[in-house]
CSV table of C-alpha atoms in Angstrom, one decimal:
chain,number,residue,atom,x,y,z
A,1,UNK,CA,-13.9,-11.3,12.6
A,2,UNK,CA,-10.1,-10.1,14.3
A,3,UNK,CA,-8.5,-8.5,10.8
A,4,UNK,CA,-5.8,-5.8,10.7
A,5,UNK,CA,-6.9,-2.7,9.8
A,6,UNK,CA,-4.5,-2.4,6.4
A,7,UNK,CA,-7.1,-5.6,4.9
A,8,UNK,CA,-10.2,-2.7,5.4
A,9,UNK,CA,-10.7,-1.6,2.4
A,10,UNK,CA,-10.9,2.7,2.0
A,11,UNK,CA,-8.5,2.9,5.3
A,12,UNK,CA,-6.3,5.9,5.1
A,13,UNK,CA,-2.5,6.4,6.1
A,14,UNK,CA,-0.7,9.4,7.0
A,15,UNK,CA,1.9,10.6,8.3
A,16,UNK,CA,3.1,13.8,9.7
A,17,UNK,CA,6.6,14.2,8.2
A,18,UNK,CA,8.2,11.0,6.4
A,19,UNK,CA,8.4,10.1,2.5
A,20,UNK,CA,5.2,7.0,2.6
A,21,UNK,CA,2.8,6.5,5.2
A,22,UNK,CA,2.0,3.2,3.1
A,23,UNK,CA,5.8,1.8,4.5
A,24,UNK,CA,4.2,2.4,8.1
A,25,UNK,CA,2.5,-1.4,7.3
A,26,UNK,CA,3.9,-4.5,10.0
A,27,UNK,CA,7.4,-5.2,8.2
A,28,UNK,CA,7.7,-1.9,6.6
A,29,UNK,CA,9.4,0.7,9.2
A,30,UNK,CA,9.0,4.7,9.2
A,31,UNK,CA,11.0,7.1,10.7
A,32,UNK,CA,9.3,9.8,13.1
A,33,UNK,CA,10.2,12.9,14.8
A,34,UNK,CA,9.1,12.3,18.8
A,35,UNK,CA,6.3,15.2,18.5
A,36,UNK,CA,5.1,13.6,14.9
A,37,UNK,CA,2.6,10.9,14.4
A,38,UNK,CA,1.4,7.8,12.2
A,39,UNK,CA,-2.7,8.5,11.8
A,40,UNK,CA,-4.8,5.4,10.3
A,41,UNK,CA,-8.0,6.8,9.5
A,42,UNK,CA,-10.6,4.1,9.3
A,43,UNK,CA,-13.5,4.6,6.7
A,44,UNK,CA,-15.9,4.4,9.6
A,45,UNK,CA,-15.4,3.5,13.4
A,46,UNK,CA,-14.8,-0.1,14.6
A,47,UNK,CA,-13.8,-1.6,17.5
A,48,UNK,CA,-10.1,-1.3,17.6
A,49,UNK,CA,-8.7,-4.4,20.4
A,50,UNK,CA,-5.1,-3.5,20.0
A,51,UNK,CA,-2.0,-1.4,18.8
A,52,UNK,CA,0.5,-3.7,17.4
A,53,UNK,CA,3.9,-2.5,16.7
A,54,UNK,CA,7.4,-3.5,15.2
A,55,UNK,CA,10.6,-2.0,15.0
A,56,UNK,CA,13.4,-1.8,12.3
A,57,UNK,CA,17.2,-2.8,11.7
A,58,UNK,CA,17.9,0.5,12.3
A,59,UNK,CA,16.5,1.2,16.0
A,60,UNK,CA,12.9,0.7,17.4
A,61,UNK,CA,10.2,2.8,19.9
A,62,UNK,CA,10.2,1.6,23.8
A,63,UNK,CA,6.8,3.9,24.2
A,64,UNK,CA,4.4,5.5,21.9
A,65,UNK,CA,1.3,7.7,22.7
A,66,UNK,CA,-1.5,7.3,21.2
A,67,UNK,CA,-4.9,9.1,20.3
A,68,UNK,CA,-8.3,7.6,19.2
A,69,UNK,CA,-11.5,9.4,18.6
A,70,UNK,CA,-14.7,8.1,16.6
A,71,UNK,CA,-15.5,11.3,14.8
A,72,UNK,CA,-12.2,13.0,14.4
A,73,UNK,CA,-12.4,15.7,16.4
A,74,UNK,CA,-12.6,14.4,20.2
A,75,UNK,CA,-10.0,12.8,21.2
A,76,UNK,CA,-9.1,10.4,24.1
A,77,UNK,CA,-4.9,9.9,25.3
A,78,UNK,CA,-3.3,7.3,26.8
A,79,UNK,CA,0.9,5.8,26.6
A,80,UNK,CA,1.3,2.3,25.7
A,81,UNK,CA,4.5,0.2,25.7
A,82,UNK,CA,6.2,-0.4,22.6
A,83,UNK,CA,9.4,-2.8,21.6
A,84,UNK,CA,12.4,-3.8,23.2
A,85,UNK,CA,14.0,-5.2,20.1
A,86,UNK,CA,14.5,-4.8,16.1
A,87,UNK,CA,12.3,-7.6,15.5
A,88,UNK,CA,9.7,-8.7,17.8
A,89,UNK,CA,5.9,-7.1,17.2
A,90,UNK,CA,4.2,-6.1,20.2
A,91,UNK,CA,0.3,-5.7,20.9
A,92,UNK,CA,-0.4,-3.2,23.4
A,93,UNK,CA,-4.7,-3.2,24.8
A,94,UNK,CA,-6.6,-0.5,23.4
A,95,UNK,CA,-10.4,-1.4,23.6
A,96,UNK,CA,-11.9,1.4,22.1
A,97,UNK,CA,-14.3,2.6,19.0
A,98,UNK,CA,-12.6,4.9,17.2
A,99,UNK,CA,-12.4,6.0,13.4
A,100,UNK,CA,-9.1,7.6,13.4
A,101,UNK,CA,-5.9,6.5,15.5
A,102,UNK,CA,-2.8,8.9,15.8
A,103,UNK,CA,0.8,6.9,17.5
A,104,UNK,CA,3.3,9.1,18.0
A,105,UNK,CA,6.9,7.8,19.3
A,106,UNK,CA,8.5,9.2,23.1
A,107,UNK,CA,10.9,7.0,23.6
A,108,UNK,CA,13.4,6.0,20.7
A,109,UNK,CA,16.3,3.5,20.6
A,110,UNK,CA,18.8,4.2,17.7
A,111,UNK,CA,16.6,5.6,14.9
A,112,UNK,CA,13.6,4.9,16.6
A,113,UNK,CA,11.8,3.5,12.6
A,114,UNK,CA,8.6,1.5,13.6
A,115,UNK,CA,6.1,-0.2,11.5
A,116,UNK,CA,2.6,-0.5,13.3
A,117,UNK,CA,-1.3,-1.7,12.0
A,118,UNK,CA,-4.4,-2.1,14.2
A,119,UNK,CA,-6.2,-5.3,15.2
A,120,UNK,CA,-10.4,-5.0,14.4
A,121,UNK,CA,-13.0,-6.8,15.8
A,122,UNK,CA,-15.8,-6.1,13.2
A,123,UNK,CA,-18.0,-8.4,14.7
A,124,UNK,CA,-18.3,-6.0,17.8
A,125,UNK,CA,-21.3,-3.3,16.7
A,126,UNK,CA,-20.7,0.4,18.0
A,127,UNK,CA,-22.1,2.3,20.0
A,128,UNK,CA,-23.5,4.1,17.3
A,129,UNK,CA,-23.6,4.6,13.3
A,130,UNK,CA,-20.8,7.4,12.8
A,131,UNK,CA,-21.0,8.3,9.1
A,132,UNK,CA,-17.4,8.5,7.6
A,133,UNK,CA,-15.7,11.6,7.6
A,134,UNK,CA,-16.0,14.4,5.2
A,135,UNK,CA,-18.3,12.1,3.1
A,136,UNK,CA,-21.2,12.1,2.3
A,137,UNK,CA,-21.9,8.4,1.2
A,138,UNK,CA,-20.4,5.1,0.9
A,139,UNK,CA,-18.3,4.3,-2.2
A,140,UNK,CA,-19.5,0.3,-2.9
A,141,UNK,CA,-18.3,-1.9,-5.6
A,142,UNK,CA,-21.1,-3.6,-7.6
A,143,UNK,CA,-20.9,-7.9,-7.2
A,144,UNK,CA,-18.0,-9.5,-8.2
A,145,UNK,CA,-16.1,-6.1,-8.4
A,146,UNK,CA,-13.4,-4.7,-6.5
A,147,UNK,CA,-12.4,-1.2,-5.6
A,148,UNK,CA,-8.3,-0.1,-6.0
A,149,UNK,CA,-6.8,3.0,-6.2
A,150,UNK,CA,-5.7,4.2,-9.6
A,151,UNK,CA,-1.8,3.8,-8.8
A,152,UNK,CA,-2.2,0.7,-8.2
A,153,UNK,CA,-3.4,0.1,-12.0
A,154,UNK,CA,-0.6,1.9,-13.4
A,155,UNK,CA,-1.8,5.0,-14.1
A,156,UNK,CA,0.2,8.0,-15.6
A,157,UNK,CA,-0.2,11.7,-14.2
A,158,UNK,CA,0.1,14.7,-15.6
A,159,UNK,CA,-0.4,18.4,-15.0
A,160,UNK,CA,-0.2,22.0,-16.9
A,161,UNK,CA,3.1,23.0,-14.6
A,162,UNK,CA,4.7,21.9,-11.3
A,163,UNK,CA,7.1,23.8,-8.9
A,164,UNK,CA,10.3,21.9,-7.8
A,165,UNK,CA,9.8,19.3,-4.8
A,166,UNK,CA,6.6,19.3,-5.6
A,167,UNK,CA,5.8,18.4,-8.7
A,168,UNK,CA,3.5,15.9,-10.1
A,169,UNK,CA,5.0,12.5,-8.3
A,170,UNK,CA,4.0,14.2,-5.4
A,171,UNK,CA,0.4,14.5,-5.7
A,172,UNK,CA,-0.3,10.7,-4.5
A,173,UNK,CA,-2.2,11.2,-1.2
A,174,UNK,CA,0.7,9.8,1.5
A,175,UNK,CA,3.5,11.9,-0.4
A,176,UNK,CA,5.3,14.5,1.5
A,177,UNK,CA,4.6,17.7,0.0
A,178,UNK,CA,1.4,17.5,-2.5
A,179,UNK,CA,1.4,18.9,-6.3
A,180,UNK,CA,2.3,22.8,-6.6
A,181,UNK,CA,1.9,24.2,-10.4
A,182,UNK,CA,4.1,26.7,-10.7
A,183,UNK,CA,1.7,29.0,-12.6
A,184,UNK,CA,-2.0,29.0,-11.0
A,185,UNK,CA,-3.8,30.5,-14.1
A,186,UNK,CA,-5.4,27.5,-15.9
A,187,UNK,CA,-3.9,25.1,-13.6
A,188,UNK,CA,-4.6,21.1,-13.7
A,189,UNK,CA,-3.9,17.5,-13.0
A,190,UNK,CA,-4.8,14.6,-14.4
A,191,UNK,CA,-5.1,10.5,-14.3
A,192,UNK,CA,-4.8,9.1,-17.8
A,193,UNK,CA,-5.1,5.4,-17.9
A,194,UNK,CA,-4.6,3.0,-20.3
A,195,UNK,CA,-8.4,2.3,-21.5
A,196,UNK,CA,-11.9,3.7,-20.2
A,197,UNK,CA,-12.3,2.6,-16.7
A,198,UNK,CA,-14.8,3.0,-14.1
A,199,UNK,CA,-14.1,5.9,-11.6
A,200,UNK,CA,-16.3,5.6,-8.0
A,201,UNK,CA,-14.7,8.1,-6.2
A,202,UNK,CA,-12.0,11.1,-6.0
A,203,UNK,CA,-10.7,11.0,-2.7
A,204,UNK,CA,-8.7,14.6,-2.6
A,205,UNK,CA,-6.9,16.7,0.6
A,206,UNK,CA,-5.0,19.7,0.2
A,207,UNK,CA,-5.6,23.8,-0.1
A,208,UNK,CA,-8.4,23.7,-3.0
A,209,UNK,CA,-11.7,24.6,-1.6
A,210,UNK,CA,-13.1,24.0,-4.4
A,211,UNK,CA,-12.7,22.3,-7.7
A,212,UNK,CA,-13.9,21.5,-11.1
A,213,UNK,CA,-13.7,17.8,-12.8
A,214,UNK,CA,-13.2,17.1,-16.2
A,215,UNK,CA,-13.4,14.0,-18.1
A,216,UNK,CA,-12.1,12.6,-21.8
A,217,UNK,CA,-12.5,9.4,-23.3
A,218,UNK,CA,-9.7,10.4,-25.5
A,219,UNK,CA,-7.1,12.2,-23.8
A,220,UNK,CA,-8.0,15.6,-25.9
A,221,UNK,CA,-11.5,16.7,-25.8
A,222,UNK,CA,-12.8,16.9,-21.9
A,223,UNK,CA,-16.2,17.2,-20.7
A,224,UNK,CA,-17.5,19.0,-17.0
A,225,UNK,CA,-18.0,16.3,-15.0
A,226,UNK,CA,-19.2,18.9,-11.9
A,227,UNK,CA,-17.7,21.6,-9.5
A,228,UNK,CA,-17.6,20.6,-5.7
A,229,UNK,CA,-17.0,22.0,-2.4
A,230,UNK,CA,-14.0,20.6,-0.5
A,231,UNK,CA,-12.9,21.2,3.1
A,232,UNK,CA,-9.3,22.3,2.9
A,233,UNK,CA,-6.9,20.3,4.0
A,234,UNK,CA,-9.0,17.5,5.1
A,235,UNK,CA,-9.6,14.0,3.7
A,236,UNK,CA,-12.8,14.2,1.5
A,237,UNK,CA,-14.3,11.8,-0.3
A,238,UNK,CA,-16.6,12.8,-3.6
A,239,UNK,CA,-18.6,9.8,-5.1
A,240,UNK,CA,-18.8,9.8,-8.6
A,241,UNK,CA,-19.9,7.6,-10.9
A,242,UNK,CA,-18.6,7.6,-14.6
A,243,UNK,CA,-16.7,6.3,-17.1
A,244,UNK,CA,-13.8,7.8,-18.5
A,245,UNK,CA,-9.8,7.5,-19.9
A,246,UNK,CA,-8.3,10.5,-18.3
A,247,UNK,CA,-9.6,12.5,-15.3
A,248,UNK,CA,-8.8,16.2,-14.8
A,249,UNK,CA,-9.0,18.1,-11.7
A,250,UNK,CA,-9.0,21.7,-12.1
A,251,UNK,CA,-8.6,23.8,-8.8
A,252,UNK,CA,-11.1,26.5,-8.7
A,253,UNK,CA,-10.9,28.5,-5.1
A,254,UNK,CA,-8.0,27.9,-2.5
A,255,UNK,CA,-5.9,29.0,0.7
A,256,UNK,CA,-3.1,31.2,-0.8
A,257,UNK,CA,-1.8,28.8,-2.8
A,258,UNK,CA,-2.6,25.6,-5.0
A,259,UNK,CA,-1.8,22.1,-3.2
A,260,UNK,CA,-3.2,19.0,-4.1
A,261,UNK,CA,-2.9,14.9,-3.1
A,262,UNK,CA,-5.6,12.8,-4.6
A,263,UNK,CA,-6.3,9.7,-5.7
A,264,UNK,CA,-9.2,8.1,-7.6
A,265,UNK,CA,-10.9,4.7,-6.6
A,266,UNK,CA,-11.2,2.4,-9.7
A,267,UNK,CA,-14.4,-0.2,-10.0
A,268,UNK,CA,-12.3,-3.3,-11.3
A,269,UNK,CA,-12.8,-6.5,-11.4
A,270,UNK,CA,-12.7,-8.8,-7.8
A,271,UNK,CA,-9.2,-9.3,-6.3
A,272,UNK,CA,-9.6,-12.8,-6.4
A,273,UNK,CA,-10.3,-12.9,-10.0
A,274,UNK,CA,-7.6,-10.3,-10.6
A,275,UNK,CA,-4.9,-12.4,-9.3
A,276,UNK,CA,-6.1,-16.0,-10.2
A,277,UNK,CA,-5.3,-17.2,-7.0
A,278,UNK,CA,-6.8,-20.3,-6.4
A,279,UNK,CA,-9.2,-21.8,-4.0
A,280,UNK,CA,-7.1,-23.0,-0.9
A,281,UNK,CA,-4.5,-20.4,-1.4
A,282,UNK,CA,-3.9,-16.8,0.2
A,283,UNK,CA,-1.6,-13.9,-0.3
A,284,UNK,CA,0.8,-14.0,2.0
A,285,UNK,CA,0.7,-10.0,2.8
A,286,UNK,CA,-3.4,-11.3,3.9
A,287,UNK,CA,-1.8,-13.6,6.7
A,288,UNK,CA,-0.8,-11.8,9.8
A,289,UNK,CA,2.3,-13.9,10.9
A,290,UNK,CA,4.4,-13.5,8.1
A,291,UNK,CA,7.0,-11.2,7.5
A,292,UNK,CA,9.9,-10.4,5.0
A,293,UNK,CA,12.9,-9.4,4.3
A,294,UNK,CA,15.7,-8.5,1.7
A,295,UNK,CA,19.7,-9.1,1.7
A,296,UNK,CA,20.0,-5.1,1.1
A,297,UNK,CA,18.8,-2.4,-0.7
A,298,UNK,CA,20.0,0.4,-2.4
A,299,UNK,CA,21.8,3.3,-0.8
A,300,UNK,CA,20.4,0.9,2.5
A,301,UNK,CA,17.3,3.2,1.9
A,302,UNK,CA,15.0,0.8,3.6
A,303,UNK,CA,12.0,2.8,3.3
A,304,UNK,CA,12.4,3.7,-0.5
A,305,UNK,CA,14.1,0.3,-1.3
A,306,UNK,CA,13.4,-2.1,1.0
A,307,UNK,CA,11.2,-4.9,1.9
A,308,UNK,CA,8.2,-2.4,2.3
A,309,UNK,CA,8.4,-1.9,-1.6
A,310,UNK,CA,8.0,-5.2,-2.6
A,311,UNK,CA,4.9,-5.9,-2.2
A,312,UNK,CA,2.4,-6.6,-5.5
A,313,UNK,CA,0.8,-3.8,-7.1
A,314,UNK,CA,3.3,-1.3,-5.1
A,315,UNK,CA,4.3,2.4,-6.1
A,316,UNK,CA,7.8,1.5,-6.3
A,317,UNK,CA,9.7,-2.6,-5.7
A,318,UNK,CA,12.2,-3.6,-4.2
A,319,UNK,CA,16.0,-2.5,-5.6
A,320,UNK,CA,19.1,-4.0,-4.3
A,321,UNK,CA,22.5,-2.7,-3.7
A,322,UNK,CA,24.2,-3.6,-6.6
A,323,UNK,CA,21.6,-2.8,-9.3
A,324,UNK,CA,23.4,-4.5,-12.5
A,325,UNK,CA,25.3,-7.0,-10.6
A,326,UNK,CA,24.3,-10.3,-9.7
A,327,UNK,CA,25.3,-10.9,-6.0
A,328,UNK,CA,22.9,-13.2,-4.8
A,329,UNK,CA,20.4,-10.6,-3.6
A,330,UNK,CA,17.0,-12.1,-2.6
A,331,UNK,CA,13.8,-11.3,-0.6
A,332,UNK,CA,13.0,-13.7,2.1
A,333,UNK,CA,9.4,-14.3,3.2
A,334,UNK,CA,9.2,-16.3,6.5
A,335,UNK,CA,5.9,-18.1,8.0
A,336,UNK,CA,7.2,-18.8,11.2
A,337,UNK,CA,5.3,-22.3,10.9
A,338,UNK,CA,5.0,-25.0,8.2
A,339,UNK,CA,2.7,-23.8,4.5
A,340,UNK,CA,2.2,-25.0,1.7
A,341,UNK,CA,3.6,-22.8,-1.2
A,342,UNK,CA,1.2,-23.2,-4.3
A,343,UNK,CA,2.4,-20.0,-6.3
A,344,UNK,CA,4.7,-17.6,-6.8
A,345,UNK,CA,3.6,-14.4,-8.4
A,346,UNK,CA,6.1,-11.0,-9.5
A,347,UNK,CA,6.1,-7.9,-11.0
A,348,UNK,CA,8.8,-5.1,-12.2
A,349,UNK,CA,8.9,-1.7,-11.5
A,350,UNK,CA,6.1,0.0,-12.0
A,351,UNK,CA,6.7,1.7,-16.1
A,352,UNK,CA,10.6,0.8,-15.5
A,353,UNK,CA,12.6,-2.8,-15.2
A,354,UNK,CA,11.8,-6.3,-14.3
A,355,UNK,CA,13.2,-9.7,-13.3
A,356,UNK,CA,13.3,-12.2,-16.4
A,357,UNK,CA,14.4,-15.3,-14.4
A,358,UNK,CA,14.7,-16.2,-10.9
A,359,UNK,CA,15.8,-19.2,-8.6
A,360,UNK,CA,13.7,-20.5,-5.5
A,361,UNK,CA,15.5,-21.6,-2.1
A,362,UNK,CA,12.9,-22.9,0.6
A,363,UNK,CA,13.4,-23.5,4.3
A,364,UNK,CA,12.3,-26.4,6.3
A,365,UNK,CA,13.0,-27.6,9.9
A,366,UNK,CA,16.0,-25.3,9.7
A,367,UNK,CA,17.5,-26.9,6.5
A,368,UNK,CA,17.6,-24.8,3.3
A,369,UNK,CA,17.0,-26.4,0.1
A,370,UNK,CA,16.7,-25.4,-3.7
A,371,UNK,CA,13.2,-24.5,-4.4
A,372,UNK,CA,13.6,-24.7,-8.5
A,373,UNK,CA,14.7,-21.7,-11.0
A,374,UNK,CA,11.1,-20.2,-13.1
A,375,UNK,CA,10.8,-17.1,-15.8
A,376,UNK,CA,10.3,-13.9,-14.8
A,377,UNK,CA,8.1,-11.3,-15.6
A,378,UNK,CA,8.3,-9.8,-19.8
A,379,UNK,CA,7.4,-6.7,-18.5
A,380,UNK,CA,7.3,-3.9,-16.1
A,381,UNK,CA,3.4,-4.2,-14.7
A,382,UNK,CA,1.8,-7.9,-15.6
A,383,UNK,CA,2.1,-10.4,-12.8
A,384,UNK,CA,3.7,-13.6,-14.1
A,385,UNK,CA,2.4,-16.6,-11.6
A,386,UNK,CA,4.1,-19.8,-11.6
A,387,UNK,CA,2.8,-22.9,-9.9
A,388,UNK,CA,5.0,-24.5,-7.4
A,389,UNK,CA,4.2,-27.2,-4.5
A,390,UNK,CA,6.6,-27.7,-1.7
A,391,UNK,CA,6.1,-27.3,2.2
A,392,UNK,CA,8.2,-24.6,3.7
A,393,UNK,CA,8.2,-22.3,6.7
A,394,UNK,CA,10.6,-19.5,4.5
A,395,UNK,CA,11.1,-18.7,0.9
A,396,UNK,CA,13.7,-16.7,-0.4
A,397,UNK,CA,13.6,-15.5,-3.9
A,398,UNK,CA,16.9,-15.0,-6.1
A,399,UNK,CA,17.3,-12.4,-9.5
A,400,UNK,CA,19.3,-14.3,-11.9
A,401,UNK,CA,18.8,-12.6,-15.6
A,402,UNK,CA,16.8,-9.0,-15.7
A,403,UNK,CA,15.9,-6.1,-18.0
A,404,UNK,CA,18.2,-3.5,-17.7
A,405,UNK,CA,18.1,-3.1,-13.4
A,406,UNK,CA,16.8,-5.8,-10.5
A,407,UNK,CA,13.5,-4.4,-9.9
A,408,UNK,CA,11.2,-7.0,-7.8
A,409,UNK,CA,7.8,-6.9,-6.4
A,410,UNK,CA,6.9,-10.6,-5.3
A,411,UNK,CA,4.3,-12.1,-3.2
A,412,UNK,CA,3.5,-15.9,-2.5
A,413,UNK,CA,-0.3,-17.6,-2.4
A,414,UNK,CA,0.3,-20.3,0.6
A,415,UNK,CA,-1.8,-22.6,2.5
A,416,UNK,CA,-2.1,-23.5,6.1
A,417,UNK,CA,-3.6,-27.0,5.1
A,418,UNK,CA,-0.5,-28.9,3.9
A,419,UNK,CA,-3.3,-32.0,2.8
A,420,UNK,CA,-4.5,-29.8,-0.1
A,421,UNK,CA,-4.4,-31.4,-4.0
A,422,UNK,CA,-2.3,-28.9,-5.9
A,423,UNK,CA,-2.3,-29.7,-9.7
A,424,UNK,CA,-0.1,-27.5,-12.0
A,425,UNK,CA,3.0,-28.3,-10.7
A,426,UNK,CA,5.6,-26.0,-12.3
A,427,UNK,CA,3.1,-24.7,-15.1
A,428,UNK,CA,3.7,-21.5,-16.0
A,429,UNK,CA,1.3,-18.1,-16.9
A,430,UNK,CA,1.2,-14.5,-17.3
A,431,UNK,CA,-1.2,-12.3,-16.0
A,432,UNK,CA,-2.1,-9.2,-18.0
């Protein structure tokens, strides 16, 4: 099967110097330095067919380098071509097995942002079984059970101290900097969630060789969950298997100083069931020849702002211009060819604002019509789906009436089969 290498699940982004490796994604541009680089580390090697690239409104890559190796240490080199324009993605060959992937920029036009993924054939077998990297097993979800990062459930953090520019909100694992406590002695950081979940894995980089975990069920007495060996500054990946309402990672030995990006992988229940998306109908983030944009953003900050945020289940959303002002702001998401549009499903800002109403307008053979106005999202994390049925080849989405700023994170379930029955037409739920 040919999928992009962002629909693996436990694939890794980094980057060497921007804000979010997770706005590197097709349609989401990051700015490099020419001797920087994007890395995608794979959870295990696959046959990578191709490097595809985009650029950005702001300027674009003519040639990028790029690395692969299959057990991140040897690496093989070769240039490829990259964009000659804003808009249009390019596929460059690559034809190797490789585990991680490093694309640097060397020739920039204007600002030289680029957005780039990797195109899998995991129907290919490799050479040979390559173990993933700095782990020591295979984090699996049980049937019917998905795995997700703990951000992505809402999750609050929390630690003893931080220093400044790197305090707590920058401990995710593609932040810039990591999480400094500004006192070592009796240092910590912590996931607290809203109930008990079930934690798989702690997926940690940063200075701590090693480090203690600690569990509650009730955010005040903790329990040892175990001490581990990490390598510092490496990706690694401990499996665990437990239960628990907060997490607490307490740095035991480290390089000079305490740094720490982590993230914990959550045992929920299956995507599919998550999002009540129905049989016949996909995400469009999961379709390859769609992309988005918005009318602006604020302080034209694409890559804090922009399209890139405003995806479902995001860190941030997107946030235009004029936050409190109704100027007929929207996101657009085009096709490129003819879908059927079966639901429409937002969120607000993660713990902040959200859209309470908003007005359709759909595209079709060039012609822009009015798609319906539906009711928002009540608040800032459940995913309000509305039922819809209209053929389209672009959608753009319109704020109307929100909770105290225009915060948006949309997506749209779509078929290619415009035949299929769609019942529902204009119902209306809420997803908690």
């Amino acid at each position: 099967m040919i999928i992009y290498s962002q629909h693996i699940a436990q694939t890794v982004r980094f980057v060497s110097d921007c804000l979010q490796a997770s706005n590197s994604h097709l349609d989401s541009p990051v700015g490099l330095q020419t001797n920087s680089y994007l890395e995608i580390r794979l959870p295990k090697s696959y046959f990578v067919t191709k490097v595809v690239t985009q650029g950005a409104a702001s300027g674009y890559v003519q040639k990028f380098r790029v690395q692969s190796s299959e057990n991140g240490e040897n690496f093989e080199e070769e240039e490829i071509s990259g964009n000659s324009d804003t808009q249009t993605k390019t596929a460059s060959v690559l034809k190797k097995f490789a585990q991680l992937v490093r694309v640097y920029p060397l020739t920039k036009i204007g600002s030289g942002a680029f957005c780039c993924d990797l195109i899998i054939d995991t129907k290919v077998n490799s050479k040979s079984e390559h173990p993933p990297m700095n782990s020591k097993m295979k984090t699996v979800s049980a049937p019917g059970k998905a795995l997700k990062m703990s951000y992505k459930l809402g999750a609050a953090r929390k630690s003893s101290s931080e220093s400044a520019k790197f305090e707590t909100t920058q401990s995710y694992l593609e932040s810039p900097n990591g999480w400094v406590p500004s006192a070592p002695e009796n240092a910590f950081i912590q996931t607290q969630f809203q109930s008990e979940v079930k934690v798989k894995a702690l997926i940690i980089k940063g200075s701590c060789t090693r480090i203690q975990l600690q569990t509650s069920s009730n955010n005040q007495d903790f329990q040892d969950a175990g001490t581990f060996d990490l390598q510092a500054q490496k990706i690694n990946q401990i499996p665990l298997d437990f239960e628990a309402k907060t997490v607490r990672i307490v740095p035991v030995q480290f390089n000079q100083l305490i740094l720490v990006q982590y993230d914990l992988l959550i045992e929920t229940d299956s995507v599919e069931n998550e999002n009540q998306i129905s049989n016949g109908l996909q995400l469009s983030k999961d379709l390859s020849f769609v992309s988005r944009k918005v009318s602006d953003c604020f302080n034209m900050n694409e890559s804090q702002y922009g399209a890139c945020q405003s995806y479902l289940d995001g860190p941030k959303s997107w946030c235009p211009m004029n936050q409190q002002k109704i100027y007929g702001q929207y996101i657009e998401i085009d096709f490129s060819k003819k879908v059927l549009v079966g639901q429409i499903i937002t969120q607000g800002r993660n713990g902040c604002c959200w859209v309470t109403k908003y007005k359709v307008e759909y595209s079709i053979n060039g012609e822009w019509r009015q798609g319906g106005e539906f009711i928002g999202n009540s608040d800032s994390n459940s995913k309000a789906v509305r039922n819809t049925h209209i053929v389209a080849e672009k959608v753009r989405i319109y704020p109307t009436e929100y909770h105290e700023y225009i915060d948006f994170r949309v997506d749209i379930a779509v078929s290619e089969d415009l035949s299929i029955s769609w019942e529902g037409n204009n119902a209306e739920m809420d997803i908690d």
